[in-house]
Coordinates of C-alpha atoms and ligand atoms in Angstrom, one line a residue:
M1 CA 0.0 0.0 0.0
A2 CA 2.7 2.4 1.1
E3 CA 4.9 1.4 -1.9
N4 CA 2.1 2.3 -4.2
Q5 CA 1.9 5.7 -2.7
N6 CA 5.6 6.0 -2.9
E7 CA 5.6 5.0 -6.5
G8 CA 2.6 7.2 -7.1
I9 CA 4.4 10.3 -6.0
E10 CA 7.6 9.3 -7.8
S11 CA 5.8 8.7 -11.0
Q12 CA 3.7 11.9 -10.7
A13 CA 6.9 13.8 -10.2
A14 CA 8.6 12.1 -13.1
K15 CA 5.6 12.8 -15.3
H16 CA 5.7 16.4 -14.2
D17 CA 9.4 16.6 -15.1
E18 CA 8.3 15.8 -18.7
L19 CA 5.8 18.7 -18.8
P20 CA 6.5 21.4 -21.4
E21 CA 8.6 24.3 -20.0
D22 CA 5.6 26.8 -19.9
E23 CA 3.6 24.4 -17.7
R24 CA 6.3 23.9 -15.1
P25 CA 6.1 25.9 -11.8
A26 CA 7.0 29.5 -12.3
V27 CA 10.5 30.5 -11.3
P28 CA 9.8 32.9 -8.4
E29 CA 10.6 36.5 -9.1
Q30 CA 13.0 38.0 -6.6
T31 CA 13.4 41.5 -5.4
T32 CA 16.8 43.1 -4.8
E33 CA 16.1 42.8 -1.1
E34 CA 15.4 39.1 -1.3
R35 CA 18.5 38.5 -3.4
G36 CA 20.8 40.5 -1.1
K37 CA 24.0 42.1 -2.2
Q38 CA 25.4 41.2 -5.7
L39 CA 28.7 39.3 -5.2
M40 CA 29.6 38.6 -8.8
S41 CA 28.2 38.5 -12.3
V42 CA 29.9 36.7 -15.2
P43 CA 28.8 36.4 -18.8
V44 CA 27.8 32.8 -19.7
R45 CA 26.2 31.0 -22.6
L46 CA 22.9 29.2 -22.1
S47 CA 22.1 27.2 -25.2
N48 CA 22.8 29.8 -27.8
Q49 CA 21.9 32.8 -25.6
E50 CA 24.4 35.1 -24.1
V51 CA 23.3 35.7 -20.5
S52 CA 24.7 36.6 -17.1
L53 CA 25.2 34.2 -14.2
V54 CA 24.7 36.4 -11.1
V55 CA 25.8 35.3 -7.7
W56 CA 23.9 37.2 -5.0
E57 CA 24.2 37.0 -1.2
N58 CA 21.0 34.9 -1.0
S59 CA 20.4 33.4 -4.4
I60 CA 21.8 32.7 -7.8
T61 CA 20.1 33.8 -11.0
V62 CA 20.6 33.5 -14.7
E63 CA 19.4 36.8 -16.3
S64 CA 19.5 38.4 -19.7
Q65 CA 22.5 40.7 -19.4
S66 CA 20.6 44.0 -18.9
D67 CA 18.4 42.5 -16.1
A68 CA 21.1 42.5 -13.6
K69 CA 20.9 46.3 -13.2
K70 CA 17.2 46.3 -12.6
T71 CA 15.7 46.2 -9.2
K72 CA 13.6 43.2 -10.1
T73 CA 14.6 40.1 -12.1
T74 CA 12.4 39.4 -15.1
K75 CA 11.0 35.9 -15.2
V76 CA 13.9 33.8 -16.4
K77 CA 13.6 30.2 -17.6
G78 CA 17.2 29.4 -16.7
L79 CA 17.6 29.7 -13.0
A80 CA 16.6 31.8 -10.0
C81 CA 16.9 30.0 -6.7
Q82 CA 17.9 30.4 -3.1
W83 CA 21.2 28.9 -1.9
C84 CA 19.5 26.2 0.0
D85 CA 18.2 24.9 -3.3
V86 CA 21.6 24.9 -5.0
I87 CA 23.3 21.5 -4.6
S88 CA 26.6 22.0 -6.3
V89 CA 28.5 23.1 -9.4
E90 CA 30.5 20.7 -11.6
K91 CA 32.7 21.0 -14.6
S92 CA 31.3 18.8 -17.4
E93 CA 33.3 15.7 -18.1
D94 CA 33.5 16.5 -21.8
S95 CA 34.6 20.1 -21.0
E96 CA 38.3 19.4 -21.6
E97 CA 37.7 18.1 -25.1
E98 CA 35.6 21.2 -25.8
E99 CA 38.4 23.4 -24.5
E100 CA 40.7 21.9 -27.1
E101 CA 38.1 22.4 -29.8
E102 CA 37.0 25.9 -28.8
A103 CA 39.7 27.9 -27.2
D104 CA 39.1 28.7 -23.5
T105 CA 35.5 27.5 -23.1
T106 CA 34.5 25.6 -20.0
T107 CA 31.1 23.8 -19.9
F108 CA 29.7 23.3 -16.4
T109 CA 26.5 22.1 -14.7
I110 CA 24.7 23.7 -11.8
H111 CA 22.7 21.0 -9.8
Y112 CA 19.7 22.5 -8.0
I113 CA 16.5 21.5 -6.3
E114 CA 13.1 22.3 -7.7
Q115 CA 9.7 21.8 -6.0
Q116 CA 7.0 20.1 -8.0
K117 CA 3.3 20.9 -7.8
N118 CA 2.8 17.8 -5.8
K119 CA 5.3 19.1 -3.2
A120 CA 7.9 16.5 -4.1
L121 CA 11.4 17.8 -4.6
R122 CA 13.4 17.0 -7.7
R123 CA 17.1 17.3 -8.6
K124 CA 17.5 19.5 -11.8
I125 CA 20.5 20.6 -13.8
L126 CA 21.4 23.6 -15.8
T127 CA 24.3 23.5 -18.2
L128 CA 26.2 26.7 -19.0
S129 CA 29.5 27.6 -20.5
C130 CA 32.0 30.4 -20.0
T131 CA 35.7 31.2 -20.1
G132 CA 38.0 29.0 -17.9
E133 CA 38.9 32.0 -15.7
N134 CA 35.3 33.0 -15.2
F135 CA 34.4 29.4 -14.3
S136 CA 37.1 29.2 -11.6
S137 CA 35.9 32.3 -9.9
V138 CA 32.1 31.6 -10.2
S139 CA 32.4 28.0 -9.1
K140 CA 34.4 29.1 -6.0
A141 CA 31.7 31.7 -5.2
I142 CA 28.9 29.1 -5.6
Q143 CA 30.7 26.5 -3.4
D144 CA 31.3 29.2 -0.8
Q145 CA 27.7 30.2 -0.7
C146 CA 26.5 26.5 -0.6
Q147 CA 28.7 25.9 2.5
K148 CA 27.0 28.8 4.2
V149 CA 23.5 27.3 3.9
P150 CA 22.2 27.1 7.5
N151 CA 22.0 23.5 8.8
R152 CA 23.3 21.9 5.6
P153 CA 25.3 18.9 6.9
R154 CA 28.9 18.2 6.1
K155 CA 29.0 14.8 7.8
L156 CA 26.2 12.2 8.1
F157 CA 25.7 8.9 9.9
V158 CA 23.6 6.7 7.7
L159 CA 21.9 3.5 9.0
I160 CA 20.2 1.3 6.4
N161 CA 17.7 -1.5 7.2
P162 CA 18.3 -4.1 4.6
I163 CA 15.1 -6.0 5.4
G164 CA 12.7 -3.1 5.7
G165 CA 9.8 -2.6 3.3
N166 CA 10.6 -4.5 0.1
R167 CA 14.1 -5.3 1.3
K168 CA 15.6 -2.7 -1.0
G169 CA 17.2 -0.4 1.5
V170 CA 20.8 -0.9 0.4
Q171 CA 19.9 -0.6 -3.3
I172 CA 17.8 2.5 -2.6
Y173 CA 20.7 4.1 -0.8
E174 CA 23.4 3.2 -3.3
R175 CA 21.3 4.2 -6.4
K176 CA 19.3 7.2 -5.2
I177 CA 20.4 8.7 -1.9
G178 CA 24.1 8.2 -1.7
P179 CA 24.7 10.0 -5.0
I180 CA 22.8 13.1 -3.8
F181 CA 24.9 13.4 -0.6
K182 CA 28.0 12.8 -2.7
L183 CA 27.1 15.5 -5.2
A184 CA 26.6 17.9 -2.3
G185 CA 30.1 17.0 -1.0
I186 CA 28.8 15.5 2.2
E187 CA 31.0 12.9 4.0
T188 CA 29.1 9.8 5.1
T189 CA 29.5 6.9 7.4
V190 CA 27.2 4.1 6.1
V191 CA 26.2 1.2 8.4
T192 CA 23.8 -1.6 7.6
S193 CA 21.8 -3.1 10.5
E194 CA 22.7 -6.8 10.9
R195 CA 19.9 -8.1 13.1
A196 CA 16.6 -7.1 14.8
R197 CA 17.2 -4.5 17.5
H198 CA 20.8 -3.8 16.3
A199 CA 19.8 -0.2 15.7
L200 CA 19.0 0.1 19.5
E201 CA 22.5 -1.1 20.3
I202 CA 24.0 1.4 17.8
G203 CA 22.0 4.2 19.2
E204 CA 23.2 3.4 22.7
T205 CA 26.9 3.0 21.9
Q206 CA 27.8 4.9 18.7
D207 CA 29.8 8.1 19.3
F208 CA 27.9 10.6 17.1
T209 CA 30.3 13.5 17.9
G210 CA 31.1 15.3 14.7
Y211 CA 28.0 14.2 12.8
D212 CA 25.6 16.8 11.6
G213 CA 22.8 14.4 10.9
I214 CA 21.6 10.8 11.5
I215 CA 19.9 9.3 8.5
C216 CA 17.7 6.2 8.7
V217 CA 17.1 4.5 5.4
S218 CA 14.2 2.4 6.7
G219 CA 10.7 2.3 8.0
D220 CA 9.4 3.5 11.3
G221 CA 10.8 0.6 13.3
L222 CA 14.5 1.1 12.7
Y223 CA 14.1 4.9 13.3
Q224 CA 12.3 4.1 16.6
E225 CA 15.1 1.8 17.8
L226 CA 17.9 4.2 16.9
L227 CA 16.0 7.1 18.5
E228 CA 15.4 5.0 21.7
G229 CA 19.1 3.9 21.9
Y230 CA 20.3 7.5 21.3
T231 CA 17.9 8.9 23.9
K232 CA 19.1 6.4 26.4
Q233 CA 22.8 7.2 25.6
L234 CA 22.0 11.0 26.1
Q235 CA 20.3 10.5 29.4
K236 CA 23.0 8.2 30.7
A237 CA 25.7 10.8 29.7
N238 CA 23.8 13.5 31.5
G239 CA 22.9 11.6 34.7
V240 CA 19.1 11.6 33.9
N241 CA 17.1 8.7 35.2
I242 CA 15.3 7.4 32.0
D243 CA 13.1 5.1 34.0
D244 CA 11.4 8.1 35.8
P245 CA 8.3 9.2 34.0
K246 CA 8.6 12.6 35.5
A247 CA 12.2 13.2 34.4
Q248 CA 13.0 16.1 32.2
L249 CA 14.8 14.4 29.4
V250 CA 17.9 15.8 27.6
K251 CA 17.0 16.4 24.0
P252 CA 19.1 15.3 21.1
T253 CA 20.9 18.1 19.2
I254 CA 21.8 16.1 16.1
P255 CA 18.9 16.2 13.6
F256 CA 17.4 12.9 12.3
C257 CA 16.1 12.1 8.9
L258 CA 14.0 9.3 7.7
I259 CA 14.4 8.1 4.1
P260 CA 11.2 6.1 3.6
A261 CA 12.4 2.6 2.7
G262 CA 10.0 0.8 5.0
S263 CA 6.5 -0.6 4.6
S264 CA 4.2 2.0 6.1
N265 CA 6.5 4.9 6.6
G266 CA 4.1 6.7 8.9
T267 CA 6.7 9.0 10.5
V268 CA 7.7 10.5 7.1
R269 CA 4.1 11.2 6.4
Y270 CA 4.0 13.9 9.1
T271 CA 7.7 14.9 9.1
N272 CA 7.8 15.6 5.4
D273 CA 4.7 17.5 4.6
G274 CA 2.8 14.4 3.7
V275 CA 5.2 13.4 0.9
I276 CA 6.5 9.9 1.1
D277 CA 9.3 10.1 -1.5
L278 CA 12.9 9.0 -1.3
E279 CA 14.5 11.8 -3.3
T280 CA 12.4 14.5 -1.5
S281 CA 13.5 13.3 1.9
A282 CA 17.2 13.4 0.9
L283 CA 16.9 16.8 -0.7
R284 CA 15.3 18.2 2.4
V285 CA 18.5 17.3 4.2
L286 CA 20.5 19.5 1.8
R287 CA 18.0 22.3 2.3
G288 CA 18.8 22.2 6.0
E289 CA 15.1 22.4 6.9
I290 CA 14.8 21.4 10.5
H291 CA 11.7 21.2 12.7
H292 CA 11.3 19.6 16.1
V293 CA 9.0 16.6 16.5
N294 CA 7.4 15.1 19.6
I295 CA 8.3 11.8 21.2
V296 CA 6.4 9.7 23.7
T297 CA 8.1 7.7 26.5
V298 CA 6.3 4.6 27.6
Y299 CA 6.9 3.0 31.1
E300 CA 5.8 -0.2 32.7
A301 CA 6.5 -1.4 36.2
G302 CA 8.8 1.5 37.1
R303 CA 11.0 1.2 34.1
L304 CA 11.2 2.6 30.6
F305 CA 9.5 0.3 28.1
G306 CA 10.2 2.3 25.0
V307 CA 10.6 5.6 23.3
C308 CA 8.3 6.2 20.4
G309 CA 8.4 8.6 17.6
L310 CA 5.0 7.8 16.0
A311 CA 2.5 6.0 18.2
F312 CA 2.0 3.7 21.1
G313 CA -1.0 1.4 21.3
V314 CA -2.6 -1.6 22.8
G315 CA -5.4 -3.8 21.4
L316 CA -6.5 -3.9 17.8
I317 CA -3.4 -2.0 16.5
S318 CA -0.9 -4.4 18.1
D319 CA -3.0 -7.4 17.0
L320 CA -2.8 -6.2 13.5
I321 CA 0.9 -5.6 13.5
K322 CA 1.6 -8.9 15.4
H323 CA -0.4 -10.7 12.7
S324 CA 1.5 -9.0 9.9
D325 CA 4.9 -9.4 11.5
D326 CA 4.4 -13.1 11.7
R327 CA 3.9 -12.9 7.9
R328 CA 6.9 -10.7 7.0
W329 CA 7.7 -13.1 4.2
M330 CA 4.7 -11.6 2.4
K331 CA 6.6 -8.3 2.2
K332 CA 4.2 -5.3 2.0
A333 CA 1.2 -7.4 1.0
R334 CA 1.1 -8.7 4.6
Y335 CA -0.6 -5.5 5.8
V336 CA -3.6 -5.9 3.5
Y337 CA -3.8 -9.6 4.3
S338 CA -3.6 -8.9 8.1
I339 CA -6.1 -6.1 8.0
A340 CA -8.6 -8.5 6.4
A341 CA -7.7 -11.3 8.8
V342 CA -7.8 -9.3 12.0
L343 CA -10.5 -6.8 11.3
L344 CA -13.0 -9.1 9.5
K345 CA -12.6 -12.3 11.3
K346 CA -11.8 -11.4 14.8
R347 CA -12.1 -8.5 17.2
R348 CA -10.5 -8.7 20.6
L349 CA -12.0 -6.6 23.3
Y350 CA -10.6 -5.9 26.7
D351 CA -11.5 -4.1 29.9
A352 CA -9.2 -1.3 30.9
E353 CA -8.8 1.6 33.3
V354 CA -7.6 4.6 31.3
E355 CA -6.4 7.9 32.8
Y356 CA -4.9 10.9 31.1
I357 CA -3.2 14.3 31.8
L358 CA -3.9 17.3 29.7
D359 CA -1.4 19.8 28.5
A360 CA -1.0 22.5 31.1
D361 CA -1.0 25.2 28.5
Q362 CA -4.0 23.9 26.6
G363 CA -5.8 22.1 29.4
T364 CA -8.9 24.3 29.1
S365 CA -11.4 21.5 28.9
T366 CA -12.5 22.1 32.5
A367 CA -12.2 25.8 32.3
E368 CA -14.9 27.9 33.9
E369 CA -16.1 30.7 31.7
G370 CA -13.6 33.5 31.5
S371 CA -10.9 31.7 33.4
I372 CA -8.5 29.0 32.5
Q373 CA -8.2 26.2 35.0
L374 CA -5.1 24.3 34.3
Q375 CA -5.4 20.6 34.7
K376 CA -2.3 18.6 35.5
E377 CA -3.8 15.8 37.5
W378 CA -4.6 12.4 36.2
T379 CA -8.2 12.2 35.0
K380 CA -10.1 8.9 34.9
Y381 CA -11.7 8.1 31.6
D382 CA -15.3 6.9 32.1
S383 CA -15.9 4.3 29.5
S384 CA -19.5 3.8 30.7
G385 CA -19.0 0.1 31.1
K386 CA -17.9 -0.4 27.5
R387 CA -15.0 -2.6 26.7
H388 CA -12.0 -1.3 24.7
A389 CA -10.9 -2.4 21.3
C390 CA -7.9 -0.1 21.0
T391 CA -6.1 2.5 23.1
A392 CA -3.5 4.5 21.3
F393 CA -1.4 7.6 21.9
L394 CA -0.3 9.4 18.8
V395 CA 2.9 11.3 19.0
S396 CA 1.8 13.9 16.5
R397 CA -1.4 14.4 18.6
L398 CA -3.3 14.9 15.4
A399 CA -5.7 12.1 16.0
E400 CA -7.9 11.5 19.0
I401 CA -7.2 8.9 21.5
P402 CA -10.2 6.7 20.7
N403 CA -13.3 7.6 22.7
L404 CA -11.5 10.5 24.5
E405 CA -12.3 14.0 23.7
I406 CA -8.9 15.3 24.4
K407 CA -7.5 15.8 20.9
D408 CA -4.3 17.8 20.8
K409 CA -4.2 18.1 24.5
A410 CA -3.0 14.9 26.1
V411 CA 0.5 14.8 27.5
G412 CA 0.1 11.7 29.6
L413 CA -1.8 8.5 29.3
R414 CA -2.2 5.5 31.6
V415 CA -3.7 2.2 30.6
K416 CA -4.3 -0.7 32.8
I417 CA -5.7 -3.8 31.1
L418 CA -8.1 -5.6 33.5
R419 CA -8.0 -9.3 32.8
K420 CA -10.9 -11.5 33.7
E421 CA -9.5 -14.2 35.9
S422 CA -10.4 -17.7 34.7
G423 CA -13.2 -19.2 36.7
S424 CA -14.4 -15.8 38.0
K425 CA -18.1 -15.0 38.0
E426 CA -17.5 -12.4 35.4
A427 CA -15.7 -14.7 33.1
A428 CA -18.3 -17.3 33.5
G429 CA -21.3 -15.0 33.1
D430 CA -19.7 -12.7 30.6
A431 CA -22.6 -10.4 31.5
D432 CA -21.4 -7.3 29.7
K433 CA -24.1 -6.6 27.0
A434 CA -21.8 -4.1 25.2
E435 CA -19.9 -7.2 24.1
N436 CA -22.3 -8.0 21.3
E437 CA -19.3 -7.7 19.0
T438 CA -17.2 -10.1 21.1
S439 CA -16.3 -13.1 19.0
E440 CA -18.1 -16.4 19.5
K441 CA -14.8 -18.0 20.4
E442 CA -14.4 -15.6 23.3
E443 CA -17.8 -16.3 24.7
A444 CA -17.4 -20.1 24.4
A445 CA -14.1 -19.8 26.1
T446 CA -15.6 -18.2 29.2
D447 CA -18.0 -21.2 29.5
L448 CA -15.1 -23.6 29.5
Y449 CA -13.4 -21.7 32.3
K450 CA -16.6 -21.9 34.3
E451 CA -16.8 -25.6 33.7
G452 CA -13.1 -25.9 34.7
E453 CA -13.9 -24.2 38.0
E454 CA -16.8 -26.6 38.7
K455 CA -14.6 -29.5 38.0
E456 CA -12.0 -28.0 40.4
N457 CA -14.5 -28.3 43.2
K458 CA -15.3 -31.9 42.4
I459 CA -12.1 -33.5 41.3
E460 CA -8.7 -33.6 42.9
E461 CA -6.9 -30.3 42.4
G462 CA -3.9 -31.5 40.5
E463 CA -6.0 -33.6 38.2
S464 CA -8.4 -30.8 37.5
N465 CA -5.6 -28.3 36.7
R466 CA -4.1 -30.7 34.2
S467 CA -7.5 -31.1 32.6
V468 CA -8.1 -27.4 32.3
E469 CA -4.6 -26.7 31.1
S470 CA -4.8 -29.3 28.5
G471 CA -7.9 -27.6 27.2
L472 CA -6.1 -24.3 27.2
V473 CA -2.9 -25.2 25.4
G474 CA -4.6 -27.7 23.1
G475 CA -1.6 -30.0 22.9
S476 CA -2.7 -33.1 21.0
G477 CA -1.9 -35.7 23.7
D478 CA -3.2 -33.7 26.6
G479 CA -6.2 -32.6 24.5
E480 CA -7.2 -36.2 23.9
E481 CA -6.9 -37.0 27.6
H482 CA -9.2 -34.1 28.3
T483 CA -11.7 -35.2 25.7
D484 CA -11.7 -38.8 27.0
K485 CA -12.5 -37.7 30.5
Q486 CA -15.3 -35.4 29.2
T487 CA -16.7 -38.2 27.1
D488 CA -16.8 -40.7 30.1
K489 CA -18.8 -38.1 32.0
Q490 CA -21.1 -37.4 29.0
D491 CA -21.9 -41.0 28.4
S492 CA -23.6 -41.2 31.7
S493 CA -25.5 -37.9 31.3
G494 CA -26.8 -37.6 27.7
S495 CA -25.9 -37.5 24.0
S496 CA -22.2 -38.1 23.8
K497 CA -22.1 -36.9 20.1
D498 CA -23.4 -33.4 20.9
K499 CA -21.2 -33.1 23.9
T500 CA -18.1 -34.1 22.0
K501 CA -18.9 -31.5 19.4
R502 CA -19.4 -28.9 22.1
N503 CA -16.1 -29.9 23.7
K504 CA -14.2 -29.4 20.5
K505 CA -15.8 -26.0 20.2
E506 CA -14.9 -25.2 23.8
E507 CA -11.4 -26.4 23.3
A508 CA -11.0 -24.1 20.3
A509 CA -12.6 -21.3 22.2
A510 CA -10.2 -21.8 25.1
Q511 CA -7.3 -21.7 22.7
G512 CA -8.8 -18.4 21.4
L513 CA -8.9 -17.0 24.9
T514 CA -5.3 -18.1 25.7
R515 CA -4.2 -16.5 22.5
D516 CA -6.1 -13.3 23.4
Q517 CA -4.4 -13.3 26.8
E518 CA -1.0 -13.7 25.2
L519 CA -1.9 -11.0 22.7
E520 CA -2.6 -8.6 25.6
H521 CA 1.2 -8.5 26.2
F522 CA 2.0 -7.4 22.7
I523 CA 2.3 -3.6 22.6
Y524 CA 2.4 -1.5 19.5
L525 CA 5.3 0.9 19.3
D526 CA 6.0 2.7 16.0
G527 CA 4.9 0.1 13.6
E528 CA 6.5 -2.8 15.6
V529 CA 5.1 -5.0 18.4
R530 CA 7.0 -5.7 21.6
R531 CA 6.2 -8.1 24.3
A532 CA 5.6 -6.5 27.7
E533 CA 5.7 -8.3 31.1
G534 CA 2.7 -6.6 32.6
L535 CA -0.5 -5.1 31.5
E536 CA -0.1 -1.6 32.9
F537 CA 1.5 1.3 31.0
E538 CA 2.2 5.0 31.4
C539 CA 3.0 7.3 28.6
R540 CA 4.5 10.8 28.6
L541 CA 4.7 13.2 25.8
H542 CA 7.8 15.3 25.2
A543 CA 7.0 18.1 22.9
G544 CA 9.5 19.3 20.3
F545 CA 12.0 16.8 21.3
V546 CA 13.8 15.5 18.2
P547 CA 15.3 17.9 15.6
M548 CA 14.2 16.4 12.2
F549 CA 15.1 17.3 8.7
G550 CA 12.0 17.7 6.7
C551 CA 8.9 19.8 6.7
L552 CA 5.9 19.7 9.0
T553 CA 2.5 19.2 7.4
T554 CA 0.4 22.3 7.1
E555 CA -2.0 20.9 9.7
L556 CA 0.8 20.4 12.3
R557 CA 2.3 23.7 11.5
E558 CA -1.0 25.4 12.3
N559 CA -1.4 23.2 15.3
S560 CA 1.9 24.2 16.9
A561 CA 1.6 27.9 16.0
Ligands
ATP1 N1 19.5 -7.2 9.4 C1 18.3 -7.4 10.0 N2 17.8 -8.6 10.2 C2 16.6 -8.8 10.8 N3 15.8 -7.8 11.3 C3 16.3 -6.5 11.1 C4 17.6 -6.3 10.5 N4 17.7 -4.9 10.5 C5 16.7 -4.4 11.1 N5 15.8 -5.3 11.5 C6 14.5 -5.1 12.1 O1 13.5 -4.8 11.1 C7 12.4 -4.3 11.7 C8 11.5 -3.5 10.8 O2 12.2 -2.4 10.4 P1 11.6 -1.1 9.6 O3 10.6 -0.4 10.4 O4 12.7 -0.3 9.1 O5 10.8 -1.7 8.3 P2 9.3 -2.0 8.1 O6 8.7 -2.7 9.3 O7 9.2 -2.7 6.8 O8 8.6 -0.6 7.9 P3 7.5 0.2 8.7 O9 7.9 0.2 10.2 O10 7.4 1.6 8.2 O11 6.2 -0.5 8.5 C9 12.9 -3.6 13.0 O12 12.2 -4.1 14.1 C10 14.4 -4.0 13.1 O13 14.7 -4.4 14.4

C-alpha cells in the first residue's frame, strides 16, 4: 500500500518533469532585497543565448545581461533560486575536449532543487559555458555560498535497514540517496543493521560526535530503535534517570532524517509535509530544513518500556501488526492480508482503566467561563462500562485517543488492562451486554473456564488443573486425555455426540482466549510490536524533542503555531 503511494508520488513527479517548459512551476521572481548584495556577475552562454550568471548573497540567477541592473529580475527560464536549493556546481566531463576544440570554453553544470506541484522535490541541472577564468571564480563563489546554507550537513551517519519494506534499503541508498549526498560534498559513514534491535545497540553505543545528521534508510521501526538507543545514551551521559516518568529528558541536538524505505513509513508522512518520497527526503536534508517533533516515552512497572516517535497502542493496532509481523515473508502485501484477517474475522475486546493528563497550556477542557483552570492531574476516563478495542497515543497528537475528547491536549496516558480471571463469576457469566461484538470464540471460552472451575470443586486439584490446562494449550496428547474424560462423563448424562462436538468448540474457544491473553502482552510501538511483562503502562509526551530534517504538514504547523 505504502509502496504504491511512494511509486505514485515518484511517477507523478517524473511525469511532471516531462511537462513542457511553460507548464512547469513558475520561477519565483525575486526583489533586490530578497537577493541581497550582488557578489559577482559573469557572462555565460545558455544554449545559444548570451546571458549573465549572477551570484547574490541569498540566491543565484541567470538573467538576460541587462536585467542584472534592474531592481527586479524578469522571469527567467534558466535559474533563480535560493542557496538552500543549490546542490553544487560541476565541470562537465567533456569540457576538456571542448576546451581543445573551442579555445578557453568551460562547460559546467549547476545542480539544484526544484519543488514540484505535488510538493515532491526533484534534482535538476542547468548546463552553461563560460571562459575558464570565469568558471574558476564563479564555481568558487557558488561553493562558498553553498557551504553557508544554514544546517546543511557536512558529515552524516547513515543507517540502512536491509530488510525493511521490500528489502531494497541498500539498493535505494546506493542508487538514489548516496549520489545526492556525494554531489553535495557530504561525508558519510554508512552502516547496515545486521539483526533485529541492532539499531538500538547502535543508538546506545555509537559516538555521534562530529556528525551533523543521523539518517535512517528504513521504516518507522528502525528509526524508533535508533532514537530510543540514542535517547538512552544521552540520558546516561547527563545523569538523567530514564526510568522516571517525571524526568525532564535531555533532547538530542543532532537532527534525524527518515528516508522512507519501510512498509508503512508513517513517520515520514507527518515529518515531510505528507510526501513519502525517497528523493524528497534526501533533498530536504540538503535544504537544511529542520523542525522539532514530539516523542512519547512509555513506562511499565517502574522502568522505561520504550521511546516512540510515531505512536503507542494496545489492542487492535498491536494485534494487526503482530499478525502481519508473523507474515513478514509476504513483504508489503502482509498489511492488506492482516487487515482483512484481524478486522474481518476477529475483534479482541478488553476491559481497561484509562487515565490521562492534559497539556498545562492547553488544558482548558475544564475551564470555567472566563478563566483557565489548568489541569495537570490524572483524570479517569469513564468508558461507561464499554470494553475497549484499541487505546493509542499518537505522538503527532493529530488524531484523537479513541473515545476520549482530548484531541491535541494529552501529555500523559495510563492504561491498565483488566483481565478477567479464569473461573471468575465475570468470566463465567460474561454479562457485559456491550460485548455484542465479542467473537463467538471468546464467549465459548468463558464457558469452558466456568466448567473448569466446577470440576475443580469436584475432582482432585492436580487432576483438575491438568485437565483445564490441556484444554487451554490444546496440545494433541493432553487434549485427547481431556476429551476422553469429558466423554466418560457425558456417556452417563446424555448424548455423547453433541457433547463431544461442544467440547471441540470449547477447546477451540479456550485456545482463542489463551491467544487473546497472550496478545494482551504485545504492545504496538512505532509500527512494531514488543512483548511486555505486565498489563499496565504509562505514557508521557515530550513536545518538540527531536530535531528532524523535513517539513511539517500544514495541519501540524498550524497546530503548533
Ligand atoms: N538485518 C536485520 N535482520 C533482521 N531484522 C532486522 C535487521 N535490520 C533491522 N531489522 C528489524 O527490522 C524491523 C523493521 O524495520 P523497519 O521499520 O525499518 O521496516 P518495516 O517494518 O518494513 O517498515 P514500517 O515500520 O514503516 O512498517 C525492525 O524491528 C528491526 O529491528
